[in-house]
Structure formats: structure tokens, C-alpha cells
Short mmCIF file of C-alpha atoms in Angstrom, two decimals:
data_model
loop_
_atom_site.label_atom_id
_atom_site.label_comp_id
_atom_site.label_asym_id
_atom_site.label_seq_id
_atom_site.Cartn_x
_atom_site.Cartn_y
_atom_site.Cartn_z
CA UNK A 1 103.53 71.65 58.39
CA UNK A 2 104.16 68.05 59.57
CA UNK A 3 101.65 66.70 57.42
CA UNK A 4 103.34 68.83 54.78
CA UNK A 5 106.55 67.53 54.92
CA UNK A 6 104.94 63.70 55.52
CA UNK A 7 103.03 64.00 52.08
CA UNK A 8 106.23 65.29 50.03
CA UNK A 9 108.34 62.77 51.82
CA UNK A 10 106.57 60.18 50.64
CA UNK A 11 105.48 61.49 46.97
CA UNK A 12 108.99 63.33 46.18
CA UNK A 13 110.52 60.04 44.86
CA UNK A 14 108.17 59.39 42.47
CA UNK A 15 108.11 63.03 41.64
CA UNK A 16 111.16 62.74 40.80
CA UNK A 17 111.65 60.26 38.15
CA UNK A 18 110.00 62.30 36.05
CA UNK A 19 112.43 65.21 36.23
CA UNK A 20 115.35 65.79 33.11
CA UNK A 21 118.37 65.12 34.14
CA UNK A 22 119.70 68.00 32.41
CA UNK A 23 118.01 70.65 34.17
CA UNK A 24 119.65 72.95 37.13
CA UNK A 25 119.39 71.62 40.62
CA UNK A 26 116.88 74.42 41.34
CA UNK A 27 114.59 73.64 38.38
CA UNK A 28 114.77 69.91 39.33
CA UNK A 29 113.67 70.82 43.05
CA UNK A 30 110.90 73.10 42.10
CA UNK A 31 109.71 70.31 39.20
CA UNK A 32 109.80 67.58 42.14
CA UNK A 33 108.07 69.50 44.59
CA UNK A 34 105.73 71.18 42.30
CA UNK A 35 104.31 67.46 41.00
CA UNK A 36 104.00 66.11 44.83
CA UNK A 37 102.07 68.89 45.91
CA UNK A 38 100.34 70.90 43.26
CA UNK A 39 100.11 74.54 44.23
CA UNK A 40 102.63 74.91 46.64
CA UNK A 41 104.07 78.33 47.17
CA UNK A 42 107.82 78.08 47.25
CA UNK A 43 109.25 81.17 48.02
CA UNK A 44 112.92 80.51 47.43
CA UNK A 45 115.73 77.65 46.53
CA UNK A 46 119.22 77.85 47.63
CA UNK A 47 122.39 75.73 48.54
CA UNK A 48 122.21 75.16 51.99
CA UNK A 49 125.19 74.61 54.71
CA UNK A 50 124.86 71.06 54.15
CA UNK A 51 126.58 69.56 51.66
CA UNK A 52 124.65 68.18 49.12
CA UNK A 53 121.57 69.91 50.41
CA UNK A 54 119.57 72.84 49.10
CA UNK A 55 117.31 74.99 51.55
CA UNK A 56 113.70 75.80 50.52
CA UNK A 57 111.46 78.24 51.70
CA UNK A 58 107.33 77.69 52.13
CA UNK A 59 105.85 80.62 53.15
CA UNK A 60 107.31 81.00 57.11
CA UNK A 61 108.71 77.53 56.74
CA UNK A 62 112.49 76.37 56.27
CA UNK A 63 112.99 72.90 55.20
CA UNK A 64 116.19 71.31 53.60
CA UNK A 65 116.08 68.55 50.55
CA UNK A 66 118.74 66.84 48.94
CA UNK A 67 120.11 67.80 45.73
CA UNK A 68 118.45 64.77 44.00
CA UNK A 69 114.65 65.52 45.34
CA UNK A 70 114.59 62.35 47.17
CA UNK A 71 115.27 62.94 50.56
CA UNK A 72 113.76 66.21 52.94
CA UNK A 73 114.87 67.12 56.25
CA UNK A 74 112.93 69.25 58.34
CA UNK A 75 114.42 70.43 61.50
CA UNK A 76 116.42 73.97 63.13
CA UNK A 77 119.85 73.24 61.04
CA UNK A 78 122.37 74.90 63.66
CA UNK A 79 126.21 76.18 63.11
CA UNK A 80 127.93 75.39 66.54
CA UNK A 81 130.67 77.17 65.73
CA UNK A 82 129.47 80.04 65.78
CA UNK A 83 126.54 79.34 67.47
CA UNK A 84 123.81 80.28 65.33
CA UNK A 85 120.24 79.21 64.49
CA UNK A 86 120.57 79.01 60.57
CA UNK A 87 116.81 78.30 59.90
CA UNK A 88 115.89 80.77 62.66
CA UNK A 89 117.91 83.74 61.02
CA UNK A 90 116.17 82.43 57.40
CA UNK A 91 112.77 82.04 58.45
CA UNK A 92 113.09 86.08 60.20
CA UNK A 93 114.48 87.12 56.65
CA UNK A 94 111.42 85.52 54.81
CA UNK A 95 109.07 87.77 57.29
CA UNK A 96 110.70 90.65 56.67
CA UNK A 97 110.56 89.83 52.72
CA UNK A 98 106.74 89.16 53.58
CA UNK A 99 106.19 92.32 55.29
CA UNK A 100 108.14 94.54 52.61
CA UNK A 101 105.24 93.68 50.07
CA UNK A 102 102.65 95.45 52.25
CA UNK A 103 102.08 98.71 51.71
CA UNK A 104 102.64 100.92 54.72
CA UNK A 105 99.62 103.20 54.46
CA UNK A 106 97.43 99.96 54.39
CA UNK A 107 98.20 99.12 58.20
CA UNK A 108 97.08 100.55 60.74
CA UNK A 109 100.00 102.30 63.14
CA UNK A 110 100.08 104.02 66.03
CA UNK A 111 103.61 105.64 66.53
CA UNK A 112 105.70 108.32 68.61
CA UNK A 113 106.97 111.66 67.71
CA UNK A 114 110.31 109.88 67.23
CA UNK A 115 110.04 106.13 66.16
CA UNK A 116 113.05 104.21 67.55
CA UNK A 117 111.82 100.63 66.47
CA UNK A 118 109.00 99.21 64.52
CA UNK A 119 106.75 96.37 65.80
CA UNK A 120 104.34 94.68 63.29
CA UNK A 121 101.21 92.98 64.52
CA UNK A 122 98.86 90.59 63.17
CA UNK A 123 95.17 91.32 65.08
CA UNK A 124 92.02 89.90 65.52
CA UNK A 125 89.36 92.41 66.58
CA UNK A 126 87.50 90.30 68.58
CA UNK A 127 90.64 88.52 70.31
CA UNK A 128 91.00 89.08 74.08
CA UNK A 129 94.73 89.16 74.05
CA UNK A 130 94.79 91.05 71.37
CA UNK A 131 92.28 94.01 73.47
CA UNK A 132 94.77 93.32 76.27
CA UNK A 133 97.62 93.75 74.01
CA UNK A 134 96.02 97.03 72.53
CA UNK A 135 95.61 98.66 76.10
CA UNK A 136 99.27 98.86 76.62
CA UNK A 137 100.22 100.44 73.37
CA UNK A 138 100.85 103.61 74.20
CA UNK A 139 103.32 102.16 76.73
CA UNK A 140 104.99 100.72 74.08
CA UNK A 141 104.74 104.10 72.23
CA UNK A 142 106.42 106.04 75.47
CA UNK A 143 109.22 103.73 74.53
CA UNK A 144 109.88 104.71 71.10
CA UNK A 145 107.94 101.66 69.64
CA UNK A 146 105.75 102.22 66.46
CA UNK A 147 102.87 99.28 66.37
CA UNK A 148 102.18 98.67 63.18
CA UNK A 149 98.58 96.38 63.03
CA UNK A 150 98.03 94.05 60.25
CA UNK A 151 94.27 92.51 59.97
CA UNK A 152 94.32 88.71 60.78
CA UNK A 153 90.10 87.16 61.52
CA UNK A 154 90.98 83.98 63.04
CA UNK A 155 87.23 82.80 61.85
CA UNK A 156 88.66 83.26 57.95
CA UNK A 157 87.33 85.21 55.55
CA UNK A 158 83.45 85.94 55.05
CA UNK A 159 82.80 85.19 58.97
CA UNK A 160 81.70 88.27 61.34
CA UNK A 161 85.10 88.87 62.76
CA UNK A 162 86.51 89.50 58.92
CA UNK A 163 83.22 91.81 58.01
CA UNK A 164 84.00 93.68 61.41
CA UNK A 165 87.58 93.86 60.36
CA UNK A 166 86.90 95.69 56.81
CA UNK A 167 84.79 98.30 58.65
CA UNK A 168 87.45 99.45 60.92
CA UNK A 169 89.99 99.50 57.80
CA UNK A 170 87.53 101.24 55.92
CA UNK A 171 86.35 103.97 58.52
CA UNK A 172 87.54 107.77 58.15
CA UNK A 173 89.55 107.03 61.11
CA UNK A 174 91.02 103.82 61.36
CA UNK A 175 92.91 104.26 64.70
CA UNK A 176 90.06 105.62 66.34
CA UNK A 177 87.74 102.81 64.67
CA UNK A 178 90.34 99.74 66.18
CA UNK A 179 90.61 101.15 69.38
CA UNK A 180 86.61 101.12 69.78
CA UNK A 181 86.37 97.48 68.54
CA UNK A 182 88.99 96.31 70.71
CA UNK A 183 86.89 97.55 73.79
CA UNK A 184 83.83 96.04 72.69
CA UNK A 185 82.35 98.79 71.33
CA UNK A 186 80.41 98.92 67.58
CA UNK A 187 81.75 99.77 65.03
CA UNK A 188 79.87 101.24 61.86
CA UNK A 189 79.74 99.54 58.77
CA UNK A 190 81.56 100.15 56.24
CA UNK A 191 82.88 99.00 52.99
CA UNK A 192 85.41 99.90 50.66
CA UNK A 193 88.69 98.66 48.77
CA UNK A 194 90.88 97.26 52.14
CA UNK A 195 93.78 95.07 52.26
CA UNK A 196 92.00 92.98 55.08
CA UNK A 197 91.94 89.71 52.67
CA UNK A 198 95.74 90.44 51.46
CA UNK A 199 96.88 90.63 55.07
CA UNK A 200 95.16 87.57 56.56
CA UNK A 201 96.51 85.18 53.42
CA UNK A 202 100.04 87.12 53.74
CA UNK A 203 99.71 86.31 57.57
CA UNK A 204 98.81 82.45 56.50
CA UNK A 205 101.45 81.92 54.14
CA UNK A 206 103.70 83.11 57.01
CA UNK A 207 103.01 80.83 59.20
CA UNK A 208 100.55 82.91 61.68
CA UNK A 209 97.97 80.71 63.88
CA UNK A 210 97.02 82.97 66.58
CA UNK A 211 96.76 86.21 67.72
CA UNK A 212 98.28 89.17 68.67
CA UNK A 213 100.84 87.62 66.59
CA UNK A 214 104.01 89.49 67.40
CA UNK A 215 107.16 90.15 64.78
CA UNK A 216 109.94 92.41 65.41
CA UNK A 217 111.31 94.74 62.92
CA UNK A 218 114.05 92.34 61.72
CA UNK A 219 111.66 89.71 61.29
CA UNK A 220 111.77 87.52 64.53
CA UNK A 221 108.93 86.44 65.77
CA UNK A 222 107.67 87.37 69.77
CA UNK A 223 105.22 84.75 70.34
CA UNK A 224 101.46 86.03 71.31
CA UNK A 225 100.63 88.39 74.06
CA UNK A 226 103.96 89.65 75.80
CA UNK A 227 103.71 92.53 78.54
CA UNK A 228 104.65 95.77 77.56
CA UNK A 229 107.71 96.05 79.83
CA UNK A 230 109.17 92.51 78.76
CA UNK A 231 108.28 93.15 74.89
CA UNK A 232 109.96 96.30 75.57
CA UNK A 233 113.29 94.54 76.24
CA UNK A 234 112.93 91.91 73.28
CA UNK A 235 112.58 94.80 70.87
CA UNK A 236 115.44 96.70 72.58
CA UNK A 237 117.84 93.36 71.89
CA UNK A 238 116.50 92.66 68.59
CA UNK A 239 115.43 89.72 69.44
CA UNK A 240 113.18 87.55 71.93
#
């Protein structure tokens, strides 16, 4: 992302004196950013806090440029007053928008009887943390916690991890099928129609590097492996 924001920075002026004049600040800022870096996903424009400012959102990324598409500021923009992480609390609201687009029956959850909270997990099959992470689930179901996986094969798609991936989505019993790859054990292949591609380029435009990555059901994000006990109390308080 800081090579990101170093490219715009230094193509957005020229960007911009192509722009109409006439156009809504929105338009301008999608026009400016749109020419400096072709294919960009920008997920949404807004005023920010900052006076003549606007917020935009990249994927899991929050950065702020000025009304004129010259100048970018990238950087936690905090309210003192009322002592609140501004980007924080928009960057949880963009995973939760993220996470809204997948369909439920396409990840793979392991729940109580009576779901109390919801956490969402990007996994690698062959990651050790994740295998570690996956051994105290059914702590974390004890506790009223639904895990909800999402597919994420570090290696990228096509590599071993990825092909080993779409055979547990794809087997007649997908919990049973993840639980036997995470301890090392084969699993059959299999293809079929699986959301193992969507979920990995979801979990890239959101910002996700490594794995078990961790988001709670209003969208912050709990880091990598936590222990079941302390994850227990972050998704208690809504937040690590």
C-alpha cells in the first residue's frame, strides 16, 4: 500500500489537469485516480472529517485526498474528542461490506446449537497456525462462537495449496474434509464449481497477507493466530 499511495502521489497532479472542471468532486476524484493508476478498485468516495478532504476506500484501505486530486494523505485520521479511530471504524465497515457479498452456504462453518457471535476466517490448509488455530475450535464453539472459514492459498491460485483447497470445498462433507487437511491428512480430489478463487481475491482486495486471518463479526480485524481463551474475550468486547 505504500508503494500505492507513492505512485498516485506523484502521478495524481498530472492526472488531474485533465479532469473538467465542471464535474462533481466525486467524479473528479475517481477521473484522477482512475488515470494514475489504471484498474484500481475504488470501493467508495465520501467527504471526510477534514475539511476540504474526501475519504476513499481501496479494497481494506482508507486513504484521504483533497478535494482538488492533488494532494493524498494516508494515515489513522483520529477524533480526540471523542476519542475515536475514524479510519479504523471505516476500514471494519468496508469488511463487513466485503463479507456481505459472500454467500453463506459457500463457507465453511462450524457453529453451536445457539450462535452468540460470528467469527469469519480466512485459511490456508497447509498453514501451521491455521491447524493450530483449527484445534481449538470447538473451544471457541463451547463459547457460543460460530467460525465461519473462508479459503485463502497463500501460494495463489493454480499452486498445490489452492488445488488442495477446491477439494475440501468440493467434498460431500466439507467440515469433515478441512478438519482432515488441517491434520495432515489427504484429502481426495475433487472438483467442482467452488468459491475458492472468489474468496482468496475477496480476501486480497481486503487487505489479507497471512493466515488464520481473523475478523470479527463487526468487521475488526484480530490479527493471526490468537488463543482461544483471549480471542474469546476480543469477540465478547467487540473488538480486539
Amino acid at each position: 500500500m505504500r508503494i500505492l499511495v507513492a505512485i498516485v502521489a506523484g502521478a495524481v497532479s498530472v492526472a488531474h489537469a485533465a479532469v473538467l472542471a465542471d464535474t462533481s468532486v466525486e467524479q473528479r476524484l475517481r477521473s484522477v485516480l482512475g488515470e494514475a493508476l489504471p484498474g484500481i478498485e475504488i470501493a467508495s468516495i465520501r467527504p471526510a472529517p477534514l475539511k476540504g478532504m474526501h475519504e476513499v476506500v481501496l479494497g481494506g484501505e482508507v486513504i484521504y485526498v483533497s478535494d482538488n486530486g492533488r494532494f493524498i494523505l494516508k494515515g489513522d485520521l483520529m477524533d480526540l474528542k471523542d476519542k475515536r479511530n475514524i479510519s479504523d471504524e471505516r476500514r471494519a465497515q468496508a469488511r463487513i461490506t466485503g463479507l456481505k457479498t459472500v454467500p453463506p452456504n459457500t463457507m465453511i462453518e462450524f457453529a453451536p446449537p445457539d450462535t452468540q457471535h460470528v467469527l469469519y476466517v480466512y485459511t490456508d490448509v497447509d498453514c501451521g497456525y491455521c491447524r493450530k488455530f483449527h484445534q481449538e475450535v470447538g473451544t471457541l464453539n463451547a463459547a457460543g462462537i460460530a467460525v465461519r472459514y473462508l479459503a485463502f492459498p497463500r501460494a495463489g491460485v493454480d499452486s498445490e495449496t489452492f488445488k488442495k483447497s477446491e477439494s475440501v470445498w468440493c467434498a460431500a462433507d466439507r467440515n469433515a474434509a478441512l478438519t482432515e487437511a488441517k491434520a495432515g491428512k489427504p484429502v481426495p480430489a475433487a472438483t467442482c464449481d467452488n468459491p475458492v478463487k472468489a474468496h482468496y481475491e475477496l480476501g486480497t482486495r481486503m487487505g489479507v497477507r497471512g493466515t488464520p486471518a481473523l475478523i470479527s463479526e463487526d468487521g475488526q480485524e484480530l490479527g493471526g493466530y490468537v488463543p482461544a481463551e483471549q480471542l474469546i474475550q476480543h469477540v465478547r468486547k467487540g473488538r480486539s
